[in-house]
JSON list of N, CA and C in Angstrom, two decimals:
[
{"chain": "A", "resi": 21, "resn": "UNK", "atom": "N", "xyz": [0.85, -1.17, 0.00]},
{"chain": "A", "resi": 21, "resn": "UNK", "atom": "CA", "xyz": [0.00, 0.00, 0.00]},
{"chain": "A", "resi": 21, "resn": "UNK", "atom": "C", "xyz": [0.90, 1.24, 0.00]},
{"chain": "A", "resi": 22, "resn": "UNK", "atom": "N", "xyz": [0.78, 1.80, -0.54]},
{"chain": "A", "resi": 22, "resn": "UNK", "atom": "CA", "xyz": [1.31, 3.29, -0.60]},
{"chain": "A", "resi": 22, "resn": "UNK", "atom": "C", "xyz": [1.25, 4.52, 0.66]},
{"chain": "A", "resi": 23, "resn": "UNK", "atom": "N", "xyz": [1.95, 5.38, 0.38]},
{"chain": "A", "resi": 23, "resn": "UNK", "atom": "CA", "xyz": [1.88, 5.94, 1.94]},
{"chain": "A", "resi": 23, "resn": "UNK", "atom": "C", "xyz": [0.55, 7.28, 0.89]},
{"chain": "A", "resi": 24, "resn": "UNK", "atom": "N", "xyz": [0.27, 7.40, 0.00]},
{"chain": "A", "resi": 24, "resn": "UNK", "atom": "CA", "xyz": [-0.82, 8.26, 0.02]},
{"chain": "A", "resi": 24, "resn": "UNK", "atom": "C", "xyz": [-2.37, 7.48, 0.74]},
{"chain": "A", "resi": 25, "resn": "UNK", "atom": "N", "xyz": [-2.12, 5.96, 0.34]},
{"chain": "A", "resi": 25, "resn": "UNK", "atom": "CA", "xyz": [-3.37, 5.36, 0.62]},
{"chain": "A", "resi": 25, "resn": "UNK", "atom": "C", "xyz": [-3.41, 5.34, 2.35]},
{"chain": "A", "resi": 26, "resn": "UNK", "atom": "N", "xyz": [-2.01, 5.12, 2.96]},
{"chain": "A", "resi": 26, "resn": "UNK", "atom": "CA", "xyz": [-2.15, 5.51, 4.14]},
{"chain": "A", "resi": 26, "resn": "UNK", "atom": "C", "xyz": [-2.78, 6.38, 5.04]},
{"chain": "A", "resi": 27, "resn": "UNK", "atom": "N", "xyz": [-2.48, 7.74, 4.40]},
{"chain": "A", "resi": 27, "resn": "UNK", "atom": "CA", "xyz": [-2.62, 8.90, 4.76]},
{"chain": "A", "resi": 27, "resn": "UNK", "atom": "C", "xyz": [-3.89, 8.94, 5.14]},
{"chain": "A", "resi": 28, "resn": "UNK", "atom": "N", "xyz": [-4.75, 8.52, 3.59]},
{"chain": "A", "resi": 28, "resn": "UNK", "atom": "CA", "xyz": [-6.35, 9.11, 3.45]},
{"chain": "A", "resi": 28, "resn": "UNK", "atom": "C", "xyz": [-6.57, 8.12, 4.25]},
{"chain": "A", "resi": 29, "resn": "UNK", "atom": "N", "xyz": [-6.31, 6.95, 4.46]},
{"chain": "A", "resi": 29, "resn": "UNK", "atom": "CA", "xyz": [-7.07, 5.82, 5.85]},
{"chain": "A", "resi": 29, "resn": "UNK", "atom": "C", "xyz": [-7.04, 6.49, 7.12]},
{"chain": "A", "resi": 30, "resn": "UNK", "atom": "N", "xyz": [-5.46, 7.27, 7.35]},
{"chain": "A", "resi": 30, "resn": "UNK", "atom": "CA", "xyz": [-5.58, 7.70, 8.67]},
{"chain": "A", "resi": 30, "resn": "UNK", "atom": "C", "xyz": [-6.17, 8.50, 8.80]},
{"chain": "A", "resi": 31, "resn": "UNK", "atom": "N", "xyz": [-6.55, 9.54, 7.86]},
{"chain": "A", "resi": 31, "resn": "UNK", "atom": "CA", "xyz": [-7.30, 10.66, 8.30]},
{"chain": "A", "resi": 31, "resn": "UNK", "atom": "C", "xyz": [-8.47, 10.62, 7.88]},
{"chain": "A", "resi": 32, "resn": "UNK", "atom": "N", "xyz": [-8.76, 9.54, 7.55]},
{"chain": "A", "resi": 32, "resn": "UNK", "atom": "CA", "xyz": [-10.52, 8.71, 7.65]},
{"chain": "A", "resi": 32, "resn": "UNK", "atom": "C", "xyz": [-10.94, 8.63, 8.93]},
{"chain": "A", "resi": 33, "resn": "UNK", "atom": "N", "xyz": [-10.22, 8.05, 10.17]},
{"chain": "A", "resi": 33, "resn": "UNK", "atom": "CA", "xyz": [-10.29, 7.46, 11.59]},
{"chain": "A", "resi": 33, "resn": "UNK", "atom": "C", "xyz": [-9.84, 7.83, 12.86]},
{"chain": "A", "resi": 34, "resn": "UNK", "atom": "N", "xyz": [-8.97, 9.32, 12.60]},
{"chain": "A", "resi": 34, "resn": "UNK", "atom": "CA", "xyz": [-8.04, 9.93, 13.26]},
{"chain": "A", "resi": 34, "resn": "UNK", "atom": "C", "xyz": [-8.56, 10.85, 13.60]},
{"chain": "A", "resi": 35, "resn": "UNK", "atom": "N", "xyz": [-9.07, 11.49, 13.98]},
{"chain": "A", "resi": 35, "resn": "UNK", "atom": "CA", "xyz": [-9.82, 13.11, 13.99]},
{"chain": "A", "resi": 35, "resn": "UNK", "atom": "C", "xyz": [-8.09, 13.96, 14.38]},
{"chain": "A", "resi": 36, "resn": "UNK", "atom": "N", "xyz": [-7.85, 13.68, 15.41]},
{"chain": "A", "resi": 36, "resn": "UNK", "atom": "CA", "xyz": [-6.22, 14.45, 15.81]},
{"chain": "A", "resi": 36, "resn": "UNK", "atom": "C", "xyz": [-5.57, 14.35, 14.21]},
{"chain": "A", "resi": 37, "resn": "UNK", "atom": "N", "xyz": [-4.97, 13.11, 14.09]},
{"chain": "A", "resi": 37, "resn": "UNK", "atom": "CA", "xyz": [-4.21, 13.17, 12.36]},
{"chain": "A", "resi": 37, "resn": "UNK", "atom": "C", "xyz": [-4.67, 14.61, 11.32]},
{"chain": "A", "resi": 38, "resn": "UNK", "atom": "N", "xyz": [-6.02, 14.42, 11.40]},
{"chain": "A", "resi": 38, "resn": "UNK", "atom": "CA", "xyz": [-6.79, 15.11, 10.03]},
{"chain": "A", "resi": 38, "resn": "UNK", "atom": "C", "xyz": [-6.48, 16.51, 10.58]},
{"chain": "A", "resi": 39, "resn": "UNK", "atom": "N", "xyz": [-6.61, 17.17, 11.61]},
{"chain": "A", "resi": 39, "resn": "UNK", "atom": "CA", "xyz": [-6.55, 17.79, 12.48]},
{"chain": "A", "resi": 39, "resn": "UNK", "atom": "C", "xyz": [-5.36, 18.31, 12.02]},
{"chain": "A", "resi": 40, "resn": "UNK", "atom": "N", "xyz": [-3.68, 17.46, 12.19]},
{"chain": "A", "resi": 40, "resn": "UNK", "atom": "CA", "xyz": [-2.73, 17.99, 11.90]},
{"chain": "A", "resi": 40, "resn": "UNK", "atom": "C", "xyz": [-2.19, 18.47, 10.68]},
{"chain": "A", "resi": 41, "resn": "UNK", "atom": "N", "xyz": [-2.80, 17.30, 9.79]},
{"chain": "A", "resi": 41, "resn": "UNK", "atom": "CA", "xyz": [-2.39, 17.31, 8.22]},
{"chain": "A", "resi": 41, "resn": "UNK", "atom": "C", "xyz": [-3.45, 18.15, 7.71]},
{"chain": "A", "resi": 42, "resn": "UNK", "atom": "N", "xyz": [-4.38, 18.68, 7.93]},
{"chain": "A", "resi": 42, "resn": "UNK", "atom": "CA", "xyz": [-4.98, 19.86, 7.54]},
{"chain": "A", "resi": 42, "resn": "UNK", "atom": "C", "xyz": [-4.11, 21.03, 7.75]},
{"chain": "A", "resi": 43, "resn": "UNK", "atom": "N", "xyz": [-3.54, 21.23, 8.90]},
{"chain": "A", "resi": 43, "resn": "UNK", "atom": "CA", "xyz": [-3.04, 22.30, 9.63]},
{"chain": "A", "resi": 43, "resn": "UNK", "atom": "C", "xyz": [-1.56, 22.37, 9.21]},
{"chain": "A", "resi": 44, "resn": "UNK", "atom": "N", "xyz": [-0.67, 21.50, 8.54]},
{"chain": "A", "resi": 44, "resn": "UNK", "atom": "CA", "xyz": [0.63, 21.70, 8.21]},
{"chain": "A", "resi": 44, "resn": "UNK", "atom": "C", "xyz": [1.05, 20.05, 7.25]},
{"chain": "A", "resi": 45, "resn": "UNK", "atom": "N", "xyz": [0.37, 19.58, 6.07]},
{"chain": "A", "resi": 45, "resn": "UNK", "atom": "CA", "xyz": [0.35, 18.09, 5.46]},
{"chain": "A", "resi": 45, "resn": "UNK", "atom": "C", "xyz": [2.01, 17.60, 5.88]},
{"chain": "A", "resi": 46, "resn": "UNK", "atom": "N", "xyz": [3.17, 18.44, 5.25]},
{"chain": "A", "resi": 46, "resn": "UNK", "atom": "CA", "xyz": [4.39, 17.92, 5.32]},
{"chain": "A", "resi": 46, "resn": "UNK", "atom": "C", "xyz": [4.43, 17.69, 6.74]},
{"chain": "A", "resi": 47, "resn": "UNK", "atom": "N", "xyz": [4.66, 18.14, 7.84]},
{"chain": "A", "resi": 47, "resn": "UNK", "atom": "CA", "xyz": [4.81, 17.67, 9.07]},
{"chain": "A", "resi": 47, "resn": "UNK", "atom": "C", "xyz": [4.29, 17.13, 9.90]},
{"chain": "A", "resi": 48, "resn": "UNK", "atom": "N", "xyz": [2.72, 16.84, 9.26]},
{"chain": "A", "resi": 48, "resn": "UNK", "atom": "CA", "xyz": [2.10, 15.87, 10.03]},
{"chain": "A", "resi": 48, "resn": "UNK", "atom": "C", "xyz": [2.57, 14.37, 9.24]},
{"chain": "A", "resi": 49, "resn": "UNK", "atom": "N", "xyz": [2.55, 14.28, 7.60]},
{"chain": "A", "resi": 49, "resn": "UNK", "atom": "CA", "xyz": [3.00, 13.35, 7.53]},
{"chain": "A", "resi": 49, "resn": "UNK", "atom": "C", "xyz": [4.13, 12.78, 7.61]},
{"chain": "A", "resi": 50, "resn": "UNK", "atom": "N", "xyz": [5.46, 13.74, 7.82]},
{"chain": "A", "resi": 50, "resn": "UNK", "atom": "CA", "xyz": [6.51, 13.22, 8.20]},
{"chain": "A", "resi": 50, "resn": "UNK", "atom": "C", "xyz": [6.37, 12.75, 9.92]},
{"chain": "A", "resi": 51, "resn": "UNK", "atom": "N", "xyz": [5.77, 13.38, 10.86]},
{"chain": "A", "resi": 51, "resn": "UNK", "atom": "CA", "xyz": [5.71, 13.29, 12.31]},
{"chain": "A", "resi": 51, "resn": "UNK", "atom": "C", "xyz": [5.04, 11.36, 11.96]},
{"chain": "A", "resi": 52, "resn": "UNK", "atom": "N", "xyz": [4.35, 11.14, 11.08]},
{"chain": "A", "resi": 52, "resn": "UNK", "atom": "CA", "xyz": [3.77, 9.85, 11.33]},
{"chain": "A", "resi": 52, "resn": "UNK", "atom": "C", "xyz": [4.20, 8.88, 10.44]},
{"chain": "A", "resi": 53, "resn": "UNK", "atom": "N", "xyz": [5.56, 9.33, 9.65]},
{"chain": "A", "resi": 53, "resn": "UNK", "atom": "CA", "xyz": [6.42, 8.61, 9.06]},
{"chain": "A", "resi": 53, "resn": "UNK", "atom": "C", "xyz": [5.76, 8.04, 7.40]},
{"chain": "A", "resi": 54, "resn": "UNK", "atom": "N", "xyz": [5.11, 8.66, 6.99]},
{"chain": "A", "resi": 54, "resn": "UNK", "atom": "CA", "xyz": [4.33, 8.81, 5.92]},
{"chain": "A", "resi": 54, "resn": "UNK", "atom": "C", "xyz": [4.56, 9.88, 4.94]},
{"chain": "A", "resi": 55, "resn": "UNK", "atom": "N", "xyz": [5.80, 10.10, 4.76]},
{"chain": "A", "resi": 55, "resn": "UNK", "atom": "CA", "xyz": [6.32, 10.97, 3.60]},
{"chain": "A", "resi": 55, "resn": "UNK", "atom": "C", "xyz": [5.28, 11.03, 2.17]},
{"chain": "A", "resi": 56, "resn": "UNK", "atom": "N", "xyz": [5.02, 12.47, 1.48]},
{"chain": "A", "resi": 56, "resn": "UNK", "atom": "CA", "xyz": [4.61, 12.54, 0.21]},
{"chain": "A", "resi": 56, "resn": "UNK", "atom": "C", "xyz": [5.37, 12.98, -0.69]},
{"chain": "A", "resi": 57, "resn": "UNK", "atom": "N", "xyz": [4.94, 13.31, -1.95]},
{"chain": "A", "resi": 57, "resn": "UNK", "atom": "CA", "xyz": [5.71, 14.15, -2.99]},
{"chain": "A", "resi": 57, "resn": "UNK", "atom": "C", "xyz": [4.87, 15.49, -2.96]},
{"chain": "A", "resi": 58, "resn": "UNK", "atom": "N", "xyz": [5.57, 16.25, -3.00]},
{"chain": "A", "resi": 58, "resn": "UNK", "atom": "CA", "xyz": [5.59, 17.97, -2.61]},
{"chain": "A", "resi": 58, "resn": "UNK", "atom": "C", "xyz": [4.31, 17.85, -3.45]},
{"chain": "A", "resi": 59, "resn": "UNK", "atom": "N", "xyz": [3.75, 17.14, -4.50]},
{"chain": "A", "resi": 59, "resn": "UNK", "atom": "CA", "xyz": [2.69, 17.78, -5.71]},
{"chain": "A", "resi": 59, "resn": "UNK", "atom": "C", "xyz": [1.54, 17.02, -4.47]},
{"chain": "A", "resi": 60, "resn": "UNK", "atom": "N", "xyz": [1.76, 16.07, -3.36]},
{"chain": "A", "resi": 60, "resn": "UNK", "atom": "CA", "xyz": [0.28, 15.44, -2.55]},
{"chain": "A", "resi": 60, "resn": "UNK", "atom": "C", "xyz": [0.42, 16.83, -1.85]},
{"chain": "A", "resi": 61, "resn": "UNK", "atom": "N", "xyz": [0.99, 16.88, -0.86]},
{"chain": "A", "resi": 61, "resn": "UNK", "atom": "CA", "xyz": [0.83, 18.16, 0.11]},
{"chain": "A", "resi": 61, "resn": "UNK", "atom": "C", "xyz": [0.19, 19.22, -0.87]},
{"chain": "A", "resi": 62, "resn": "UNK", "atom": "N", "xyz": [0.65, 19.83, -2.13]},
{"chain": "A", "resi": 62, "resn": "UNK", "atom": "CA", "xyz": [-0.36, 20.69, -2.52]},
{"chain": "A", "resi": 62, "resn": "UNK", "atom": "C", "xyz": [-1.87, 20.43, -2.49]},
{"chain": "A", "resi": 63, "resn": "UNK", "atom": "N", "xyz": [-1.94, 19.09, -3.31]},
{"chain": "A", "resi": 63, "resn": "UNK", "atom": "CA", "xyz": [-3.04, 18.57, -3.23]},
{"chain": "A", "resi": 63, "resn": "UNK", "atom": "C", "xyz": [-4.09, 18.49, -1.59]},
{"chain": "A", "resi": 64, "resn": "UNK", "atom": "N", "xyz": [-3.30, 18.39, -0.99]},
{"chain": "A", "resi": 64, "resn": "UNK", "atom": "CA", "xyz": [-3.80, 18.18, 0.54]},
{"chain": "A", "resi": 64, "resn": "UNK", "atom": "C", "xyz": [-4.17, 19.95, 0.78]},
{"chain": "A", "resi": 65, "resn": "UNK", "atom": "N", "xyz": [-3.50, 20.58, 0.89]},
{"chain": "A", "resi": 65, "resn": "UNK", "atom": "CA", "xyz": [-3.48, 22.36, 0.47]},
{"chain": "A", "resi": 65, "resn": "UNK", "atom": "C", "xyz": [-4.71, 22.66, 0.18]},
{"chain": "A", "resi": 66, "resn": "UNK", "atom": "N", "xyz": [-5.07, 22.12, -1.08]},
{"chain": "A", "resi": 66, "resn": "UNK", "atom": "CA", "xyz": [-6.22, 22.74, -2.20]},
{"chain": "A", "resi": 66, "resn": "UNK", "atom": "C", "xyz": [-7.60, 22.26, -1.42]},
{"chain": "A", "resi": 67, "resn": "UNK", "atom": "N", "xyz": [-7.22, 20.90, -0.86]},
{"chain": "A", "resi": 67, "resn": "UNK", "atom": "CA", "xyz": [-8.20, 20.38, -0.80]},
{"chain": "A", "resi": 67, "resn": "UNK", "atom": "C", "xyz": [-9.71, 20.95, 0.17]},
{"chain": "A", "resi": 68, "resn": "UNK", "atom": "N", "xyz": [-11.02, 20.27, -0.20]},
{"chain": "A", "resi": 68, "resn": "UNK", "atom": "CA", "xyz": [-12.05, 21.12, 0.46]},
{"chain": "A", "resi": 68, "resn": "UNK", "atom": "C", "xyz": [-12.18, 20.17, 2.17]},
{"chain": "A", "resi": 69, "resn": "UNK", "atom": "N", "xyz": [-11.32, 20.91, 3.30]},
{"chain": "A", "resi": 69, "resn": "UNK", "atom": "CA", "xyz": [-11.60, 20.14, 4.27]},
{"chain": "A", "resi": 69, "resn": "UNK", "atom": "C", "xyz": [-12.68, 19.99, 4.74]},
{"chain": "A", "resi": 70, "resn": "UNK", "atom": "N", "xyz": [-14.14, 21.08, 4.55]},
{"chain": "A", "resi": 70, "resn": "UNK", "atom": "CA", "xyz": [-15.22, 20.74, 5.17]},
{"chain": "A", "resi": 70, "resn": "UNK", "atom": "C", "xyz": [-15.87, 19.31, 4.42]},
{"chain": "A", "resi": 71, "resn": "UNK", "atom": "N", "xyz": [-15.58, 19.68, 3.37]},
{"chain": "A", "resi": 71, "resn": "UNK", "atom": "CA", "xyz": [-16.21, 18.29, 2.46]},
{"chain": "A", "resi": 71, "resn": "UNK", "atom": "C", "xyz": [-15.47, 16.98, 2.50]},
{"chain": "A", "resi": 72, "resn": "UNK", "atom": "N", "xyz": [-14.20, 17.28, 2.88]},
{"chain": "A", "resi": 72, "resn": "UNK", "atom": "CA", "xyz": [-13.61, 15.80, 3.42]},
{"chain": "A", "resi": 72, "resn": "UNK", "atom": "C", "xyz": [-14.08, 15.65, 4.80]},
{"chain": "A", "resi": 73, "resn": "UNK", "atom": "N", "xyz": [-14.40, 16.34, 5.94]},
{"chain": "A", "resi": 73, "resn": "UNK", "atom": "CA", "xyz": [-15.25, 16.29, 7.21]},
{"chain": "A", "resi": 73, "resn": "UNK", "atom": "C", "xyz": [-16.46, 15.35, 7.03]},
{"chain": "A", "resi": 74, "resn": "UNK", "atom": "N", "xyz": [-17.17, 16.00, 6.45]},
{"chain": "A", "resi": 74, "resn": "UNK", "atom": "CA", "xyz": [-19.35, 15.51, 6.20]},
{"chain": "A", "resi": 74, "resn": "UNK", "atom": "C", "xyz": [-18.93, 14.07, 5.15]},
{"chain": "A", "resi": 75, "resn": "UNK", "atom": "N", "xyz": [-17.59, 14.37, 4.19]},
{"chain": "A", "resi": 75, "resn": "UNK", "atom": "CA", "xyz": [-17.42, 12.61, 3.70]},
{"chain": "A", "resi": 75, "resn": "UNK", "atom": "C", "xyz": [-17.11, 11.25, 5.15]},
{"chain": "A", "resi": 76, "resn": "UNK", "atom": "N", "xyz": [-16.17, 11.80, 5.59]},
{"chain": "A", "resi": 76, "resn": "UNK", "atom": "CA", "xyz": [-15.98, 10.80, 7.27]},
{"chain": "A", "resi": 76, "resn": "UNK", "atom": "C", "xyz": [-17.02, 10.77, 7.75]},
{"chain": "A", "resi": 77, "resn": "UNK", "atom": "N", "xyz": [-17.93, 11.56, 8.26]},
{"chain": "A", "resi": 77, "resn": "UNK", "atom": "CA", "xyz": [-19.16, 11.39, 9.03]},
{"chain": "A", "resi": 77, "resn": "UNK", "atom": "C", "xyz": [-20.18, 10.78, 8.25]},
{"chain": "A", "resi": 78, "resn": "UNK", "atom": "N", "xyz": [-19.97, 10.78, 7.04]},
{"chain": "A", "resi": 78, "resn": "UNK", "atom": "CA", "xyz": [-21.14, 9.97, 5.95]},
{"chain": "A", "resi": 78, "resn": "UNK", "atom": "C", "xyz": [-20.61, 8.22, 6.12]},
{"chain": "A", "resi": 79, "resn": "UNK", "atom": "N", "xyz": [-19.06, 8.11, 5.87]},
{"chain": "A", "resi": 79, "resn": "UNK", "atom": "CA", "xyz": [-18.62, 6.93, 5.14]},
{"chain": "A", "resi": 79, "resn": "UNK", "atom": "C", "xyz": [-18.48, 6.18, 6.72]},
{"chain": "A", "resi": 80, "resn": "UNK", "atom": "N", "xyz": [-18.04, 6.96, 7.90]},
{"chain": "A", "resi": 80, "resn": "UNK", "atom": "CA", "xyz": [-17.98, 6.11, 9.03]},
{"chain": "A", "resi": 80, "resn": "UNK", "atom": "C", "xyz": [-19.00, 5.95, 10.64]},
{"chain": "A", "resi": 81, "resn": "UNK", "atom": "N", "xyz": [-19.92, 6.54, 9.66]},
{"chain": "A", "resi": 81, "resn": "UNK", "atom": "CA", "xyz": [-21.35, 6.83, 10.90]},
{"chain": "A", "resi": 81, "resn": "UNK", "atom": "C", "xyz": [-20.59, 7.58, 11.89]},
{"chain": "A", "resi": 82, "resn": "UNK", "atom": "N", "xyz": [-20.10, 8.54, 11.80]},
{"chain": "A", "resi": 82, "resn": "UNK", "atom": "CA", "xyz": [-19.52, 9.71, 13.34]},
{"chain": "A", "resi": 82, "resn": "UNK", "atom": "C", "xyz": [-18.03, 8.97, 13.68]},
{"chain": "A", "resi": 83, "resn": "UNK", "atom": "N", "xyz": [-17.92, 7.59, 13.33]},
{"chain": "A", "resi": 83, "resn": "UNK", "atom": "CA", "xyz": [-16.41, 7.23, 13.85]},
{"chain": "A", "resi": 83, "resn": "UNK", "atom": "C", "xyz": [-15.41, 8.03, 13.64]},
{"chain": "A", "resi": 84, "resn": "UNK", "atom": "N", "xyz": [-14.82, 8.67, 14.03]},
{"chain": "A", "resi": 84, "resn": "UNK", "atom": "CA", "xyz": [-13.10, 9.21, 13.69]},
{"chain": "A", "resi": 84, "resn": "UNK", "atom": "C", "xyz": [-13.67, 10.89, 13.18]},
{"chain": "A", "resi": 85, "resn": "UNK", "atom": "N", "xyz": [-14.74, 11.34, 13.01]},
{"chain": "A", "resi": 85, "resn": "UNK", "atom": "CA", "xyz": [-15.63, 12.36, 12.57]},
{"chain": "A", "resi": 85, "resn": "UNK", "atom": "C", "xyz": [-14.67, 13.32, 13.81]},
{"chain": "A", "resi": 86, "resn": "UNK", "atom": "N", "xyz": [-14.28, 14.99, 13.23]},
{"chain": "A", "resi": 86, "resn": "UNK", "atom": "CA", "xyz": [-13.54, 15.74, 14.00]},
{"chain": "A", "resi": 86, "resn": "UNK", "atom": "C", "xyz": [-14.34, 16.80, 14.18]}
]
């Protein structure tokens, strides 16, 4: 498995993780040993966090939901 597929698992189930890698991607994923290529962290950047939020609370009934 890849460390991008990692990532999006952990911050499927993590509320803290999503939490960090919202708030700084390179150093949360280096802090959890899950290195990207500079073009994911943009991607992580761009991305719409409220709509990755209401996707976790859809896909895991409130589990890991931040």
């Amino acid at each position: 498995m890849s460390n991008k597929h990692e990532v999006v698992g952990r911050a499927m189930l993590d509320a803290e993780f999503r939490k960090a890698l919202f708030a700084d991607p390179k150093a949360a994923c280096e802090a959890a040993k899950l290195p990207l290529a500079d073009h994911d962290y943009a991607q992580i950047n761009a991305m719409d966090k409220d709509a990755f939020e209401t996707a976790v609370a859809d896909l895991t009934g409130g589990v890991g939901a931040g």
